Amino acid sequence: MTAEANPPDLIPAPRSTERGAGTDFTADARTTLYAGPGTGTTERWLRSVVGPALGLPLPPGETENAENSLTLLVDETLEPEAYRLEVVGGRGVEIRGGSGAGVFWGAQTLRQLLGPGAFRRAPAGPGAARALAARVIEDRPRFGWRGMMLDVARHFTHKTDVLRCLDLLAAHKLNVFHFHLTDDQGWRVEIKRHPKLTEVGAWRHRTKWGHRFSELWDEKPYGGYYTQDDIREIVAYAAERHITVVPEIDVPGHSQAAISAYPELGNTDVVDTSALTPWDTWGINPNVLAPTESTLRFYEGVLEEILDLFPAETSPFVHIGGDECPKDQWKRSATAQARIAELGVGDEDGLQSWFIRHFDTWLTARGRRLIGWDEILEGGLAPGAAVSSWRGYAGGVEAAESGHDVVMCPEQQVYLDFRQADGPDEPMPIGYVRTLEDVYRFDPVPPGLSPEAEAHILGAQANVWTEVIQERSRFDYQVFPRLAAFAETVWSALPAPGERDYAEFEGRMATHYRRLDALGVDYRPPGGPLPWQKRPGVTGFPREGAPPNV
């Protein structure tokens, strides 16, 4: 076999692809599917998703690598998420993976090889299955954490759209879904022992339309939440696609929705918390949790239910936020000041560190790992805690050099709510310009890290904050096609950012747009927003110039 001169337009790019011998193979109604032990998730996915798209029933096969067959096998000589896909000339396809996950990622590659028709719900015409050239593809991911965060607190994402989002992540070989469930503007998960969290905290009276500087409002009451059965369904759906779900429950800041439901959670000696409602605008909110034992017990109860909904085997990490916690109320609160003195933590930063350390210990005792935004470094990082480095690379570098695991998600590089061009037609423009090429040149590992620190970079995730993302079409516009570029940066073995062949990637994207079209994704076209994608007259908050590399 020899390396292909013109390999298929796969995204993310595989490590190697070689042409094989023999004629093409085309699956048809007689093609069987043999699924070896440990490959059940891929077997079910091929029969329920790819088969119907191409009109292929894929009846069970009795033996490996029979004529006119697809064969799925676990091969423990491969790394867990690695796979080897071979199209055997004229006979069939074999996918070997180091685990069930590796087999599944191989099947995602097979779907791309089968053509854009494999991304539809039903055949668009006769002969929907594309002929497959004989070849061998060998591949494995660069990072184990390849994720996306979705904020459902600012604008609620219906359960069916969350499931669709998981399908889109899987199609790009992304394996972590960070589920931002609570914030000042809404509490989105049912907690049975504290029902007012959703009865009160999930609903706001109105919503700011645009950035917080906008003078426009949507005066309709707004909200929504996931029942516990909804959450179990989402987690099970993700597990079938080998996606880890990381639930986020924000403490001690970003908590006005919770305080509005249970006013005793707030700093009642400095603010009338009984007058609070879920916040209707955006920004950093001054209302934070009171540092009391009763607050700790309340959130322990919340987390007990969260751990039940998100089992350890599918959700080993729990995100506790820890970001953007103003200390003004604590400085004015006699209760908080007495707590600082009692604990001997020195100041308000130490008090926040105490908060985080408490839940780190609590989660560790229950077999989970705490992860938080990089502000948890302030006042001392909790032992065993991992860091989501969002304010730039610096927090992640500090944490990694100190021996803590890190997920890189710097806002300057991979915040997908940031605008995609500097023209006047970008809808509700937020932040710095981050083009498709900018995202393609993102690297999770900053230069200069020691080898020991680099080993602590678990991977990266793209973050999607939804202050100005009100519905599915806006999500699609902001996230795609840039998520495809991000997926390649965390999966593929790419050269240094400045040496990457963006023109070659753009060429492959021409095919990938057809896949997104088949999936019904309302992505931003390369030429700019379509008329119905614009939001003229709605204020954003663009930042000018190149983002700082911090």
Coordinates of C-alpha atoms in Angstrom, one line a residue:
M1 CA 0.0 0.0 0.0
T2 CA 1.1 3.6 -0.6
A3 CA 0.0 6.9 0.9
E4 CA -2.8 8.4 -1.0
A5 CA -1.9 11.4 -3.2
N6 CA -5.4 12.8 -2.8
P7 CA -6.8 11.5 0.5
P8 CA -10.6 11.8 1.1
D9 CA -11.9 15.1 2.5
L10 CA -12.2 13.9 6.1
I11 CA -12.6 16.3 9.1
P12 CA -10.8 16.0 11.4
A13 CA -7.9 14.9 9.3
P14 CA -6.7 11.3 10.1
R15 CA -3.1 10.5 10.8
S16 CA -2.6 8.3 7.8
T17 CA -4.5 7.1 4.8
E18 CA -3.2 4.6 2.2
R19 CA -4.7 3.2 -0.9
G20 CA -5.3 -0.5 -1.0
A21 CA -5.6 -3.1 -3.7
G22 CA -8.7 -4.3 -5.4
T23 CA -11.9 -2.8 -6.7
D24 CA -14.3 -0.4 -5.0
F25 CA -16.8 -1.6 -2.5
T26 CA -20.4 -0.4 -2.4
A27 CA -22.8 -1.4 0.4
D28 CA -26.2 -2.5 -0.7
A29 CA -29.4 -4.1 0.8
R30 CA -27.6 -7.4 1.2
T31 CA -24.6 -6.0 3.2
T32 CA -24.4 -7.5 6.6
L33 CA -23.1 -6.1 9.9
Y34 CA -20.9 -8.2 12.2
A35 CA -20.4 -6.6 15.6
G36 CA -17.8 -8.2 17.9
P37 CA -17.9 -8.0 21.7
G38 CA -17.7 -4.4 23.0
T39 CA -19.0 -2.8 19.8
G40 CA -22.7 -2.6 20.6
T41 CA -22.9 1.2 20.7
T42 CA -21.5 1.5 17.2
E43 CA -23.7 -1.4 15.9
R44 CA -26.8 0.4 17.2
W45 CA -25.7 3.7 15.8
L46 CA -25.0 2.3 12.3
R47 CA -28.4 0.6 12.2
S48 CA -30.4 3.5 13.6
V49 CA -28.6 6.5 11.9
V50 CA -26.4 5.5 8.9
G51 CA -28.5 2.6 7.7
P52 CA -31.7 4.6 7.3
A53 CA -29.9 7.5 5.7
L54 CA -28.7 5.1 2.9
G55 CA -31.6 2.7 2.8
L56 CA -29.4 -0.1 4.2
P57 CA -31.1 -2.6 6.6
L58 CA -27.6 -4.0 7.7
P59 CA -28.8 -7.4 8.9
P60 CA -26.6 -9.2 11.4
G61 CA -23.6 -11.1 10.0
E62 CA -22.5 -14.4 11.3
T63 CA -18.8 -14.2 10.8
E64 CA -16.0 -11.6 10.7
N65 CA -15.1 -10.1 7.3
A66 CA -17.6 -12.1 5.3
E67 CA -18.3 -11.1 1.7
N68 CA -20.3 -7.9 1.4
S69 CA -20.1 -7.0 5.1
L70 CA -19.2 -4.4 7.7
T71 CA -17.1 -5.8 10.6
L72 CA -16.7 -4.1 13.9
L73 CA -14.0 -5.4 16.3
V74 CA -12.2 -4.3 19.5
D75 CA -8.5 -4.7 19.2
E76 CA -6.7 -4.0 22.5
T77 CA -3.4 -3.6 20.8
L78 CA -4.6 -0.2 19.8
E79 CA -4.9 2.9 22.1
P80 CA -8.4 3.1 23.5
E81 CA -9.7 5.8 21.2
A82 CA -7.6 4.8 18.2
Y83 CA -9.0 3.0 15.2
R84 CA -8.0 1.2 12.0
L85 CA -10.5 1.3 9.1
E86 CA -9.9 -0.9 6.1
V87 CA -12.0 -1.0 3.0
V88 CA -11.1 -4.4 1.6
G89 CA -11.2 -4.2 -2.2
G90 CA -14.5 -5.5 -3.6
R91 CA -15.5 -7.3 -0.3
G92 CA -16.4 -5.0 2.6
V93 CA -15.2 -2.8 5.5
E94 CA -13.5 -3.7 8.8
I95 CA -13.2 -1.2 11.7
R96 CA -11.0 -2.1 14.6
G97 CA -10.8 0.1 17.6
G98 CA -8.8 0.0 20.8
S99 CA -12.1 0.2 22.7
G100 CA -15.8 0.7 21.9
A101 CA -15.0 4.4 21.6
G102 CA -12.3 3.8 19.0
V103 CA -14.7 1.7 17.0
F104 CA -17.3 4.4 17.2
W105 CA -14.8 7.1 15.9
G106 CA -13.9 4.8 13.1
A107 CA -17.6 4.5 12.2
Q108 CA -17.8 8.3 12.1
T109 CA -15.0 8.3 9.5
L110 CA -16.9 5.6 7.6
R111 CA -20.0 7.9 7.5
Q112 CA -17.9 10.7 6.0
L113 CA -16.5 8.3 3.4
L114 CA -20.1 7.2 2.4
G115 CA -20.8 10.7 1.3
P116 CA -23.1 13.6 2.4
G117 CA -26.2 11.4 1.9
A118 CA -25.1 9.4 4.9
F119 CA -25.9 12.5 7.0
R120 CA -29.6 12.6 6.1
R121 CA -32.5 11.0 7.8
A122 CA -33.6 9.0 4.8
P123 CA -32.3 8.3 1.3
A124 CA -32.5 11.3 -1.0
G125 CA -32.5 9.1 -4.1
P126 CA -31.5 5.7 -5.4
G127 CA -28.0 4.5 -5.0
A128 CA -27.4 6.7 -2.0
A129 CA -24.5 4.7 -0.7
R130 CA -21.2 5.9 -2.3
A131 CA -18.7 3.5 -3.6
L132 CA -15.7 3.2 -1.3
A133 CA -12.2 2.9 -2.7
A134 CA -9.9 0.2 -1.2
R135 CA -7.9 2.0 1.5
V136 CA -6.6 1.8 5.1
I137 CA -7.0 4.6 7.5
E138 CA -5.2 4.6 10.8
D139 CA -6.0 7.3 13.3
R140 CA -5.9 8.3 17.0
P141 CA -6.7 11.5 18.8
R142 CA -4.1 14.0 20.0
F143 CA -6.0 14.8 23.3
G144 CA -8.3 12.8 25.5
W145 CA -10.5 15.9 26.4
R146 CA -12.1 17.3 23.2
G147 CA -15.0 19.3 24.3
M148 CA -17.6 21.9 23.9
M149 CA -19.4 23.9 26.7
L150 CA -23.0 24.9 26.2
D151 CA -24.6 27.6 28.4
V152 CA -28.2 26.7 28.8
A153 CA -28.8 29.1 31.7
R154 CA -28.8 32.4 29.8
H155 CA -30.9 31.0 27.0
F156 CA -32.5 27.6 27.5
T157 CA -31.8 24.8 25.0
H158 CA -34.7 22.4 24.6
K159 CA -33.9 18.8 25.3
T160 CA -34.3 17.8 21.7
D161 CA -31.7 20.4 20.7
V162 CA -29.3 19.1 23.3
L163 CA -29.6 15.7 21.8
R164 CA -29.0 17.2 18.4
C165 CA -25.9 19.0 19.8
L166 CA -24.5 15.7 21.1
D167 CA -25.0 14.2 17.6
L168 CA -23.0 17.1 16.1
L169 CA -20.2 16.7 18.6
A170 CA -20.0 13.0 17.8
A171 CA -19.9 13.7 14.1
H172 CA -16.7 15.8 14.8
K173 CA -15.2 13.2 17.1
L174 CA -15.6 15.5 20.2
N175 CA -16.0 13.5 23.4
V176 CA -16.8 16.0 26.2
F177 CA -20.1 18.0 26.7
H178 CA -19.7 20.6 29.4
F179 CA -23.3 21.3 30.5
H180 CA -23.5 24.8 32.1
L181 CA -26.8 24.3 34.0
T182 CA -27.0 27.2 36.5
D183 CA -26.3 30.9 36.5
D184 CA -27.8 34.2 37.6
Q185 CA -30.4 34.2 34.8
G186 CA -31.8 30.7 35.3
W187 CA -31.5 27.3 37.1
R188 CA -32.1 24.5 34.6
V189 CA -32.0 21.2 36.4
E190 CA -34.8 19.8 38.6
I191 CA -33.6 19.2 42.3
K192 CA -36.4 17.3 44.1
R193 CA -35.4 18.3 47.6
H194 CA -35.3 22.0 46.6
P195 CA -38.3 22.4 44.2
K196 CA -38.3 26.2 44.1
L197 CA -34.9 26.1 42.3
T198 CA -37.0 25.4 39.1
E199 CA -40.4 26.7 40.2
V200 CA -38.9 30.1 40.8
G201 CA -35.3 30.1 39.6
A202 CA -36.0 28.7 36.1
W203 CA -38.2 31.7 35.0
R204 CA -37.4 35.4 34.5
H205 CA -39.9 38.1 33.7
R206 CA -38.2 39.5 30.7
T207 CA -34.8 39.3 28.8
K208 CA -32.3 41.8 27.5
W209 CA -32.2 41.7 23.7
G210 CA -28.6 42.0 22.6
H211 CA -25.6 42.9 24.8
R212 CA -26.2 44.4 28.2
F213 CA -25.6 47.9 26.7
S214 CA -28.6 47.4 24.4
E215 CA -31.7 49.4 25.2
L216 CA -33.9 46.7 23.8
W217 CA -35.9 44.1 25.8
D218 CA -37.9 41.0 25.1
E219 CA -40.8 41.5 27.5
K220 CA -42.1 37.9 27.4
P221 CA -41.6 35.8 30.5
Y222 CA -38.8 33.3 29.7
G223 CA -37.4 30.1 31.1
G224 CA -37.4 26.3 31.1
Y225 CA -35.6 23.4 32.8
Y226 CA -34.7 19.8 32.5
T227 CA -36.6 17.2 34.6
Q228 CA -34.5 14.5 36.1
D229 CA -35.7 12.1 33.5
D230 CA -34.7 14.6 30.8
I231 CA -31.2 14.6 32.3
R232 CA -31.0 10.8 32.5
E233 CA -32.0 10.7 28.9
I234 CA -29.3 13.2 27.8
V235 CA -26.6 11.4 29.8
A236 CA -27.6 8.0 28.3
Y237 CA -27.7 9.5 24.8
A238 CA -24.2 10.9 25.3
A239 CA -22.9 7.7 26.7
E240 CA -24.1 5.8 23.6
R241 CA -21.9 8.3 21.6
H242 CA -18.9 7.9 23.9
I243 CA -19.4 11.5 25.1
T244 CA -18.6 12.4 28.7
V245 CA -21.0 14.9 30.3
V246 CA -19.6 17.5 32.8
P247 CA -22.4 19.1 34.7
E248 CA -21.7 22.6 36.0
I249 CA -23.4 24.0 39.2
D250 CA -22.0 27.5 39.8
V251 CA -20.7 28.5 43.3
P252 CA -20.2 30.9 45.0
G253 CA -20.9 33.5 42.2
H254 CA -23.4 33.5 39.3
S255 CA -26.0 32.4 41.9
Q256 CA -28.8 35.0 41.7
A257 CA -31.3 32.5 40.3
A258 CA -30.7 30.1 43.3
I259 CA -30.9 33.0 45.8
S260 CA -34.1 34.3 44.2
A261 CA -35.6 30.8 45.0
Y262 CA -34.1 30.5 48.4
P263 CA -33.2 34.0 49.8
E264 CA -31.5 32.6 52.8
L265 CA -28.6 31.5 50.5
G266 CA -27.6 35.1 50.0
N267 CA -25.9 37.7 52.1
T268 CA -29.1 38.8 53.9
D269 CA -27.3 41.1 56.3
V270 CA -26.3 43.5 53.4
V271 CA -29.0 43.0 50.8
D272 CA -32.7 42.3 50.7
T273 CA -32.4 38.9 49.0
S274 CA -36.2 38.4 49.2
A275 CA -36.6 41.0 46.5
L276 CA -34.4 39.3 44.0
T277 CA -35.6 37.5 40.9
P278 CA -33.7 35.6 38.2
W279 CA -31.6 38.2 36.5
D280 CA -32.9 39.6 33.2
T281 CA -29.7 41.1 31.8
W282 CA -26.1 40.1 31.3
G283 CA -22.7 40.7 33.0
I284 CA -21.1 40.1 36.4
N285 CA -23.7 40.0 39.1
P286 CA -23.0 41.2 42.7
N287 CA -25.3 38.7 44.4
V288 CA -23.2 35.8 45.6
L289 CA -23.7 33.0 48.1
A290 CA -23.3 33.5 51.8
P291 CA -20.4 31.6 53.3
T292 CA -22.5 29.7 55.9
E293 CA -22.8 26.1 57.0
S294 CA -26.4 26.1 55.9
T295 CA -25.3 27.2 52.4
L296 CA -22.8 24.3 52.2
R297 CA -25.5 21.8 53.4
F298 CA -27.9 23.1 50.7
Y299 CA -25.4 22.7 47.9
E300 CA -24.3 19.3 49.2
G301 CA -28.0 18.2 48.8
V302 CA -28.0 19.6 45.3
L303 CA -24.8 17.8 44.4
E304 CA -26.1 14.5 45.9
E305 CA -28.9 14.6 43.3
I306 CA -26.5 15.7 40.6
L307 CA -24.2 12.8 41.3
D308 CA -27.1 10.4 41.0
L309 CA -28.2 12.0 37.6
F310 CA -24.6 12.0 36.3
P311 CA -23.1 8.7 37.2
A312 CA -19.3 8.4 37.8
E313 CA -18.7 6.2 34.8
T314 CA -20.1 8.8 32.4
S315 CA -19.3 12.0 34.4
P316 CA -16.1 11.6 36.5
F317 CA -15.8 15.4 36.6
V318 CA -18.2 17.9 38.2
H319 CA -17.7 21.6 37.4
I320 CA -18.4 24.1 40.2
G321 CA -17.8 27.3 38.4
G322 CA -15.8 29.5 40.8
D323 CA -15.5 32.4 38.3
E324 CA -16.5 36.0 38.5
C325 CA -17.4 36.1 42.2
P326 CA -17.4 39.8 43.3
K327 CA -16.3 40.2 46.9
D328 CA -18.2 43.4 47.7
Q329 CA -21.0 41.8 49.7
W330 CA -18.6 39.7 51.7
K331 CA -16.5 42.8 52.5
R332 CA -19.7 44.5 53.9
S333 CA -21.2 41.4 55.6
A334 CA -20.5 40.9 59.3
T335 CA -21.3 37.2 58.8
A336 CA -18.7 36.8 56.1
Q337 CA -16.1 38.7 58.0
A338 CA -16.7 36.6 61.1
R339 CA -16.4 33.5 58.9
I340 CA -13.0 34.7 57.6
A341 CA -11.8 35.2 61.1
E342 CA -13.1 31.9 62.3
L343 CA -11.6 30.0 59.5
G344 CA -8.3 31.9 59.5
V345 CA -8.3 32.3 55.7
G346 CA -7.1 35.9 55.8
D347 CA -9.4 37.7 53.3
E348 CA -12.2 37.3 50.8
D349 CA -10.0 35.5 48.3
G350 CA -9.2 33.0 51.0
L351 CA -12.9 32.6 51.7
Q352 CA -13.6 31.7 48.1
S353 CA -10.8 29.2 48.2
W354 CA -12.3 27.7 51.3
F355 CA -15.6 27.4 49.4
I356 CA -13.9 25.5 46.6
R357 CA -11.8 23.4 48.8
H358 CA -14.9 22.2 50.7
F359 CA -16.5 20.9 47.6
D360 CA -13.3 19.5 46.3
T361 CA -13.0 17.4 49.5
W362 CA -16.7 16.5 49.3
L363 CA -16.6 15.4 45.7
T364 CA -13.3 13.5 46.1
A365 CA -14.8 11.5 49.0
R366 CA -17.5 10.4 46.5
G367 CA -15.1 9.3 43.8
R368 CA -15.5 12.5 41.6
R369 CA -13.1 15.2 40.5
L370 CA -13.7 18.9 40.8
I371 CA -13.0 21.2 37.9
G372 CA -13.5 24.9 38.0
W373 CA -12.8 28.1 36.1
D374 CA -9.3 29.5 36.5
E375 CA -10.4 31.9 39.3
I376 CA -10.2 28.9 41.6
L377 CA -6.4 29.5 41.6
E378 CA -7.0 32.7 43.6
G379 CA -6.4 32.2 47.3
G380 CA -4.9 28.7 46.7
L381 CA -5.9 25.9 44.4
A382 CA -7.8 23.0 45.9
P383 CA -5.8 19.8 46.0
G384 CA -6.7 17.5 43.2
A385 CA -8.8 20.1 41.4
A386 CA -8.5 20.6 37.7
V387 CA -8.7 24.0 35.9
S388 CA -10.7 25.3 32.9
S389 CA -8.4 28.1 31.7
W390 CA -10.7 30.7 30.2
R391 CA -9.1 34.1 30.8
G392 CA -6.2 33.1 28.5
Y393 CA -3.4 30.5 28.7
A394 CA -1.8 32.0 31.9
G395 CA -4.1 30.3 34.4
G396 CA -3.7 27.0 32.7
V397 CA 0.1 27.4 32.6
E398 CA 0.2 28.2 36.3
A399 CA -2.0 25.3 37.2
A400 CA -0.1 22.8 35.0
E401 CA 3.3 23.9 36.3
S402 CA 1.9 23.3 39.8
G403 CA 0.9 19.8 38.9
H404 CA -2.8 20.3 38.3
D405 CA -4.7 19.0 35.2
V406 CA -5.9 21.7 32.8
V407 CA -8.5 22.1 30.0
M408 CA -7.5 25.0 27.8
C409 CA -10.5 27.2 26.7
P410 CA -9.0 30.7 26.4
E411 CA -11.7 33.2 25.5
Q412 CA -9.4 35.0 23.0
Q413 CA -9.2 31.8 20.9
V414 CA -12.1 29.5 21.3
Y415 CA -15.2 31.4 22.6
L416 CA -17.6 30.7 19.7
D417 CA -20.0 33.4 20.8
F418 CA -17.4 35.9 19.6
R419 CA -18.0 37.5 16.2
Q420 CA -16.6 35.9 13.0
A421 CA -15.9 39.0 11.0
D422 CA -15.6 42.8 11.6
G423 CA -18.3 43.8 9.0
P424 CA -21.5 45.6 10.0
D425 CA -23.7 42.6 9.2
E426 CA -22.4 40.2 11.9
P427 CA -25.4 39.6 14.2
M428 CA -25.1 41.0 17.7
P429 CA -21.3 41.2 17.5
I430 CA -19.5 40.1 20.7
G431 CA -15.8 40.1 21.5
Y432 CA -12.8 39.8 19.2
V433 CA -13.0 38.6 15.6
R434 CA -12.4 34.9 15.5
T435 CA -12.5 33.6 11.9
L436 CA -12.5 30.0 10.8
E437 CA -8.8 30.3 10.1
D438 CA -8.1 31.8 13.6
V439 CA -9.8 28.8 15.2
Y440 CA -7.9 26.5 12.9
R441 CA -4.6 27.9 14.2
F442 CA -5.5 27.5 17.9
D443 CA -3.2 25.2 19.8
P444 CA -4.1 23.9 23.3
V445 CA -0.4 23.8 24.3
P446 CA 1.3 27.2 24.6
P447 CA 5.0 27.3 23.8
G448 CA 7.5 27.1 26.7
L449 CA 5.7 24.6 28.9
S450 CA 7.9 22.1 30.6
P451 CA 7.4 18.5 29.6
E452 CA 6.0 17.7 33.0
A453 CA 3.5 20.5 32.7
E454 CA 2.5 19.6 29.2
A455 CA 1.5 16.2 30.4
H456 CA -1.2 17.9 32.6
I457 CA -2.9 19.5 29.5
L458 CA -5.9 17.2 29.3
G459 CA -7.1 18.9 26.1
A460 CA -9.3 21.8 25.2
Q461 CA -12.9 22.8 24.7
A462 CA -14.7 25.5 22.8
N463 CA -17.2 27.5 24.9
V464 CA -20.6 28.7 23.7
W465 CA -22.1 31.4 26.0
T466 CA -25.7 32.2 25.0
E467 CA -26.5 35.7 26.1
V468 CA -27.1 36.6 22.4
I469 CA -27.8 33.0 21.2
Q470 CA -31.6 32.8 21.6
E471 CA -32.5 29.7 19.5
R472 CA -31.2 26.9 17.4
S473 CA -30.4 28.9 14.2
R474 CA -28.3 31.4 16.2
F475 CA -26.4 28.5 17.8
D476 CA -25.8 27.0 14.4
Y477 CA -24.5 30.3 13.0
Q478 CA -22.1 31.0 15.9
V479 CA -20.8 27.5 16.3
F480 CA -20.5 26.3 12.7
P481 CA -18.3 26.0 10.7
R482 CA -15.8 27.0 13.4
L483 CA -16.4 23.9 15.5
A484 CA -15.1 21.8 12.6
A485 CA -11.8 23.7 12.7
F486 CA -11.6 23.3 16.5
A487 CA -12.3 19.6 16.3
E488 CA -9.3 19.2 14.0
T489 CA -7.0 21.1 16.4
V490 CA -7.8 18.7 19.3
W491 CA -7.9 15.5 17.3
S492 CA -5.3 15.7 14.5
A493 CA -1.5 15.7 14.6
L494 CA -1.1 19.2 13.1
P495 CA 2.1 21.2 12.7
A496 CA 2.7 24.4 14.7
P497 CA -0.1 27.0 14.2
G498 CA 1.8 29.2 11.8
E499 CA 2.7 26.2 9.6
R500 CA -0.8 24.8 9.2
D501 CA -2.1 24.5 5.6
Y502 CA -5.3 26.5 5.9
A503 CA -5.9 26.4 2.2
E504 CA -5.9 22.6 2.3
F505 CA -8.4 22.7 5.2
E506 CA -10.6 25.1 3.3
G507 CA -10.6 22.6 0.4
R508 CA -11.9 19.8 2.7
M509 CA -14.5 22.2 4.2
A510 CA -16.1 22.5 0.7
T511 CA -17.1 18.9 1.2
H512 CA -17.9 19.3 4.9
Y513 CA -20.4 22.1 4.1
R514 CA -22.4 19.5 2.2
R515 CA -22.5 17.3 5.2
L516 CA -23.7 20.2 7.4
D517 CA -26.3 21.0 4.8
A518 CA -27.6 17.4 4.9
L519 CA -27.7 17.7 8.7
G520 CA -29.7 20.9 8.5
V521 CA -27.1 23.1 10.2
D522 CA -27.6 26.8 9.6
Y523 CA -23.9 27.6 9.6
R524 CA -22.3 30.9 8.7
P525 CA -21.6 30.8 4.9
P526 CA -18.0 31.6 3.9
G527 CA -19.2 34.7 2.2
G528 CA -20.9 36.1 5.3
P529 CA -24.4 36.1 6.9
L530 CA -27.5 35.5 4.8
P531 CA -30.2 38.1 5.1
W532 CA -32.2 36.2 7.7
Q533 CA -29.0 35.6 9.8
K534 CA -28.4 39.3 10.4
R535 CA -29.7 41.2 13.4
P536 CA -29.6 44.9 12.3
G537 CA -30.0 47.5 15.1
V538 CA -29.3 45.1 18.0
T539 CA -26.4 46.3 20.1
G540 CA -23.4 44.0 20.6
F541 CA -20.0 44.6 22.3
P542 CA -17.3 44.1 19.7
R543 CA -13.6 44.4 20.8
E544 CA -11.2 45.8 18.3
G545 CA -7.9 44.5 17.1
A546 CA -6.2 41.2 17.6
P547 CA -6.9 39.5 20.9
P548 CA -4.0 39.5 23.4
N549 CA -2.1 36.2 23.7
V550 CA -2.2 36.0 27.5

